[in-house]
């Protein structure tokens, strides 16, 4: 492959494609320069993806890996109710991964998604890695002052809502682990599940719309799994939540791998990486939220309610007359695997 | 070690120590929220440090590694003439590196330097790594609109100036490779060289002062080595530069490892990682620049001049009556080692 400097010049050429307001200086200096404006707030998030831990090259077409690297961070900006604006990208590249074809495909995926959302790549860094690829994705966004939707604003009486459906990504991961592989141009439930896992769609337009219209009290994206992400939201807001077993919008693809209703539920709420948006809002905003989702071509499902904090559970699941504590846990990077699921 | 979530909570506790203007929301949400203000610009930079490539744990006391992780990015903000404000930190942690003592020391170094410069840690991410530690350091800064000092502003007739002295870091690296190790509380030239390499001091106050007073036409920090960084600056500015062989401020510690005047020069201009500031300014600003450096306890040396672009060299070295092209190259992550030095 070309040298480090030629590689960077190639990225810089591709980054020039996006016209960005308020960008005074992008790649090419010690730091990027961005104009600030009165009455606005900057949002910033970072997501680290490590080979063999967060992805496997054997599973992921490089174009999808490039898109997912950006998508996971776009999802965080969407979850704040903001509009994404700028990105930075850090690459630790092992000697075995120096083919031009790999990186052209990776950046096709990255820059196509960036252009779709008006995001300009303004910086980054590069190092070699002894053996594994690592990607660090930084995305900035913007919102009107005071309009960011935080995790800590949920109040008892809020409805709990989620976009789209849950579990397709977890189903896709199971299928990959069982040997399924991506096939170009094939549209089957199995291939849709793989795509949900390997190339998720962040809910950028809906999230931004929620923030701009001030419709939600709190919001988070479903990256660790609904159970864990709703628990994070409740902990930050110092409230509890009760969700309805029957109302979880389980993705059709889950039926490819789940043997029972319980297993489907566990995959949907415990699986993670769906990158749907989970939000809470007072009942009077429900109609506007559903309409906004419909405009964006999304389903929005009311799955439960925020309740005052209680000792028995942070997140409870109601099935019939019974409420049980939801103890499904998501991925713990230090434990190496999800903790045992139980409900 | 504790779980991933306890680890993050511990970092979050430590991050609360810094009071930061314009920080609306730090660690704990999908993204951090920062107030923008009219008449200001945001600066943002990122630096990736990979174990065995950019540092070795056998050499670096964890406290110094924590400080250096932040320092390299502070240096970039200084090189823009800005004031650092916020940081984010990404960690890919291998199973072998889970001791509380290591991370307490690492964060002592990181947060002590952050506090010294009023920098608040506002976010980050964490993953496990199969075998090597990788650190991604993101630092944001601020300056008045139009005051950022870029690489592309150098003009023929500008003087070329550098802070401090050059080569101590390269000398320190050679000593480490030859078996020297850090000894607590020992102040010898050898130990000072090791410290220059393992725990460099970014020129934050001077860089910010240069930007605020509008004294420089262009500026860059010396991370790849003066030869390469001055070439970057010249390429961005579409000019050339001539530096004087006799005027390079070679650090005293270079004499520990260099056998000749030529070798000392090569280490000083080719070694890299000094994190001094290299700037160009019109002659009428020289007195003010020297005074500003003196106020900050720094030496500032005029090492040459910006010239119109010429075909013979980007950066030339004058020694006596002769000007030769400076072809010393810095580190290339894809080549794995510096290219052969020649002058």
Tab-separated table of C-alpha atoms in Angstrom, chain B residues 151-343:
chain	number	residue	atom	x	y	z
B	151	UNK	CA	-0.066	25.993	9.205
B	152	UNK	CA	-0.826	27.713	5.936
B	153	UNK	CA	-0.109	31.339	6.798
B	154	UNK	CA	3.695	31.490	6.417
B	155	UNK	CA	4.944	34.195	4.033
B	156	UNK	CA	8.388	34.824	2.500
B	157	UNK	CA	10.320	37.134	4.806
B	158	UNK	CA	8.848	35.641	7.984
B	159	UNK	CA	11.390	34.562	10.561
B	160	UNK	CA	11.219	30.904	11.661
B	161	UNK	CA	11.240	30.459	15.441
B	162	UNK	CA	11.240	27.505	17.804
B	163	UNK	CA	10.640	27.348	21.554
B	164	UNK	CA	12.959	25.575	24.004
B	165	UNK	CA	15.472	23.103	22.651
B	166	UNK	CA	15.337	20.078	20.374
B	167	UNK	CA	16.554	16.497	20.551
B	168	UNK	CA	16.179	15.640	24.243
B	169	UNK	CA	13.237	13.359	23.468
B	170	UNK	CA	15.154	11.545	20.713
B	171	UNK	CA	18.128	11.184	23.068
B	172	UNK	CA	15.809	9.786	25.724
B	173	UNK	CA	14.407	7.227	23.292
B	174	UNK	CA	17.923	6.098	22.339
B	175	UNK	CA	18.834	5.725	26.014
B	176	UNK	CA	15.682	3.677	26.656
B	177	UNK	CA	16.451	1.422	23.700
B	178	UNK	CA	19.950	0.977	25.143
B	179	UNK	CA	18.520	-0.151	28.468
B	180	UNK	CA	18.251	3.007	30.581
B	181	UNK	CA	15.217	3.159	32.873
B	182	UNK	CA	13.395	5.827	34.851
B	183	UNK	CA	14.600	6.248	38.449
B	184	UNK	CA	12.363	8.119	40.848
B	185	UNK	CA	13.771	11.307	42.300
B	186	UNK	CA	17.028	11.210	40.357
B	187	UNK	CA	17.927	14.382	38.465
B	188	UNK	CA	20.718	13.633	35.996
B	189	UNK	CA	21.032	14.561	32.302
B	190	UNK	CA	20.138	10.949	31.466
B	191	UNK	CA	17.001	11.027	33.599
B	192	UNK	CA	16.033	14.426	32.139
B	193	UNK	CA	16.318	12.935	28.640
B	194	UNK	CA	14.070	10.015	29.595
B	195	UNK	CA	11.553	12.429	31.045
B	196	UNK	CA	11.635	14.594	27.911
B	197	UNK	CA	10.614	11.524	25.920
B	198	UNK	CA	8.160	9.926	28.335
B	199	UNK	CA	6.539	13.005	29.884
B	200	UNK	CA	6.889	16.009	27.550
B	201	UNK	CA	5.684	19.485	28.514
B	202	UNK	CA	3.297	21.043	25.990
B	203	UNK	CA	3.804	24.797	25.482
B	204	UNK	CA	0.204	25.643	26.283
B	205	UNK	CA	0.551	29.125	27.802
B	206	UNK	CA	2.993	30.371	25.163
B	207	UNK	CA	0.943	29.024	22.253
B	208	UNK	CA	-2.217	30.579	23.606
B	209	UNK	CA	-0.422	33.893	24.142
B	210	UNK	CA	0.837	33.896	20.545
B	211	UNK	CA	-2.698	33.352	19.275
B	212	UNK	CA	-4.317	35.940	21.532
B	213	UNK	CA	-1.775	38.606	20.622
B	214	UNK	CA	-1.846	37.699	16.914
B	215	UNK	CA	1.959	37.513	16.786
B	216	UNK	CA	2.496	34.593	14.356
B	217	UNK	CA	1.644	33.990	10.715
B	218	UNK	CA	1.760	30.211	11.101
B	219	UNK	CA	2.511	27.630	13.799
B	220	UNK	CA	2.879	23.856	14.235
B	221	UNK	CA	4.072	21.683	17.080
B	222	UNK	CA	7.236	19.625	16.734
B	223	UNK	CA	5.883	16.083	16.951
B	224	UNK	CA	7.295	14.366	13.833
B	225	UNK	CA	10.612	16.222	14.067
B	226	UNK	CA	11.484	19.773	13.109
B	227	UNK	CA	12.548	18.811	9.589
B	228	UNK	CA	9.276	17.109	8.798
B	229	UNK	CA	7.033	19.533	10.673
B	230	UNK	CA	8.637	22.563	9.025
B	231	UNK	CA	8.166	20.812	5.660
B	232	UNK	CA	4.457	20.272	6.496
B	233	UNK	CA	4.120	23.960	7.343
B	234	UNK	CA	5.891	24.998	4.128
B	235	UNK	CA	3.771	22.651	1.996
B	236	UNK	CA	0.535	23.969	3.489
B	237	UNK	CA	1.753	27.565	3.026
B	238	UNK	CA	3.270	26.918	-0.444
B	239	UNK	CA	6.589	28.435	0.550
B	240	UNK	CA	10.107	27.239	1.327
B	241	UNK	CA	12.313	27.722	4.377
B	242	UNK	CA	16.028	28.042	5.017
B	243	UNK	CA	17.282	27.185	8.485
B	244	UNK	CA	20.767	27.881	9.827
B	245	UNK	CA	22.800	24.839	10.859
B	246	UNK	CA	24.479	26.805	13.663
B	247	UNK	CA	21.278	28.208	15.129
B	248	UNK	CA	19.334	25.032	15.953
B	249	UNK	CA	18.893	24.997	19.742
B	250	UNK	CA	20.177	21.516	20.435
B	251	UNK	CA	19.235	20.184	23.879
B	252	UNK	CA	22.159	19.509	26.250
B	253	UNK	CA	20.949	15.925	26.662
B	254	UNK	CA	21.744	15.181	23.003
B	255	UNK	CA	25.453	15.074	23.902
B	256	UNK	CA	24.712	11.912	25.921
B	257	UNK	CA	24.147	9.949	22.719
B	258	UNK	CA	25.558	11.925	19.756
B	259	UNK	CA	29.142	11.269	18.662
B	260	UNK	CA	29.521	14.275	16.352
B	261	UNK	CA	28.104	17.709	15.596
B	262	UNK	CA	26.335	16.262	12.547
B	263	UNK	CA	24.739	13.480	14.539
B	264	UNK	CA	23.566	15.957	17.176
B	265	UNK	CA	21.996	18.072	14.421
B	266	UNK	CA	20.251	15.053	12.913
B	267	UNK	CA	18.810	14.031	16.281
B	268	UNK	CA	17.655	17.567	16.988
B	269	UNK	CA	15.889	18.134	13.665
B	270	UNK	CA	14.874	14.548	12.859
B	271	UNK	CA	14.067	13.035	16.221
B	272	UNK	CA	10.544	14.182	16.897
B	273	UNK	CA	8.336	14.216	19.988
B	274	UNK	CA	9.893	17.356	21.461
B	275	UNK	CA	6.490	19.069	21.494
B	276	UNK	CA	8.102	22.470	21.155
B	277	UNK	CA	6.300	25.067	19.037
B	278	UNK	CA	7.603	26.058	15.613
B	279	UNK	CA	6.250	29.337	14.251
B	280	UNK	CA	6.790	31.977	11.620
B	281	UNK	CA	6.319	35.701	12.120
B	282	UNK	CA	7.254	38.954	10.421
B	283	UNK	CA	10.451	40.591	11.779
B	284	UNK	CA	8.544	43.387	13.510
B	285	UNK	CA	6.919	40.852	15.866
B	286	UNK	CA	10.205	39.301	17.013
B	287	UNK	CA	10.713	41.444	20.106
B	288	UNK	CA	7.166	40.809	21.331
B	289	UNK	CA	7.536	37.060	20.736
B	290	UNK	CA	10.821	36.867	22.627
B	291	UNK	CA	9.286	38.834	25.487
B	292	UNK	CA	6.227	36.564	25.583
B	293	UNK	CA	8.439	33.477	25.671
B	294	UNK	CA	10.569	34.957	28.457
B	295	UNK	CA	7.420	35.676	30.498
B	296	UNK	CA	6.544	31.994	30.165
B	297	UNK	CA	10.065	30.941	31.160
B	298	UNK	CA	10.901	29.752	27.642
B	299	UNK	CA	13.734	30.342	25.255
B	300	UNK	CA	12.708	31.347	21.739
B	301	UNK	CA	15.262	30.970	18.945
B	302	UNK	CA	15.156	32.399	15.448
B	303	UNK	CA	16.450	29.480	13.386
B	304	UNK	CA	15.866	30.718	9.851
B	305	UNK	CA	13.583	32.368	7.374
B	306	UNK	CA	10.655	31.635	5.072
B	307	UNK	CA	11.578	32.010	1.386
B	308	UNK	CA	9.597	31.828	-1.856
B	309	UNK	CA	9.017	28.281	-3.118
B	310	UNK	CA	11.959	26.919	-5.078
B	311	UNK	CA	12.617	23.659	-6.889
B	312	UNK	CA	15.803	22.717	-5.047
B	313	UNK	CA	14.269	22.183	-1.618
B	314	UNK	CA	11.254	22.631	0.619
B	315	UNK	CA	13.440	23.122	3.677
B	316	UNK	CA	17.092	24.034	3.108
B	317	UNK	CA	19.912	24.136	5.651
B	318	UNK	CA	22.558	26.856	5.378
B	319	UNK	CA	25.986	25.970	6.708
B	320	UNK	CA	28.588	28.583	5.898
B	321	UNK	CA	27.973	29.640	2.305
B	322	UNK	CA	26.236	26.437	1.250
B	323	UNK	CA	22.490	25.613	1.302
B	324	UNK	CA	21.556	21.924	1.129
B	325	UNK	CA	18.126	20.358	1.013
B	326	UNK	CA	17.108	18.920	4.378
B	327	UNK	CA	15.963	15.414	3.606
B	328	UNK	CA	15.699	14.006	7.109
B	329	UNK	CA	12.347	12.337	7.436
B	330	UNK	CA	10.355	11.568	10.560
B	331	UNK	CA	8.417	8.493	11.546
B	332	UNK	CA	6.199	6.756	8.959
B	333	UNK	CA	3.708	4.428	10.658
B	334	UNK	CA	3.423	2.235	7.572
B	335	UNK	CA	7.162	1.942	6.957
B	336	UNK	CA	7.687	1.055	10.600
B	337	UNK	CA	10.780	3.188	11.131
B	338	UNK	CA	12.182	6.553	10.124
B	339	UNK	CA	13.512	6.684	6.612
B	340	UNK	CA	17.303	6.946	6.356
B	341	UNK	CA	18.547	10.338	7.415
B	342	UNK	CA	20.835	12.221	5.117
B	343	UNK	CA	22.196	15.739	4.988
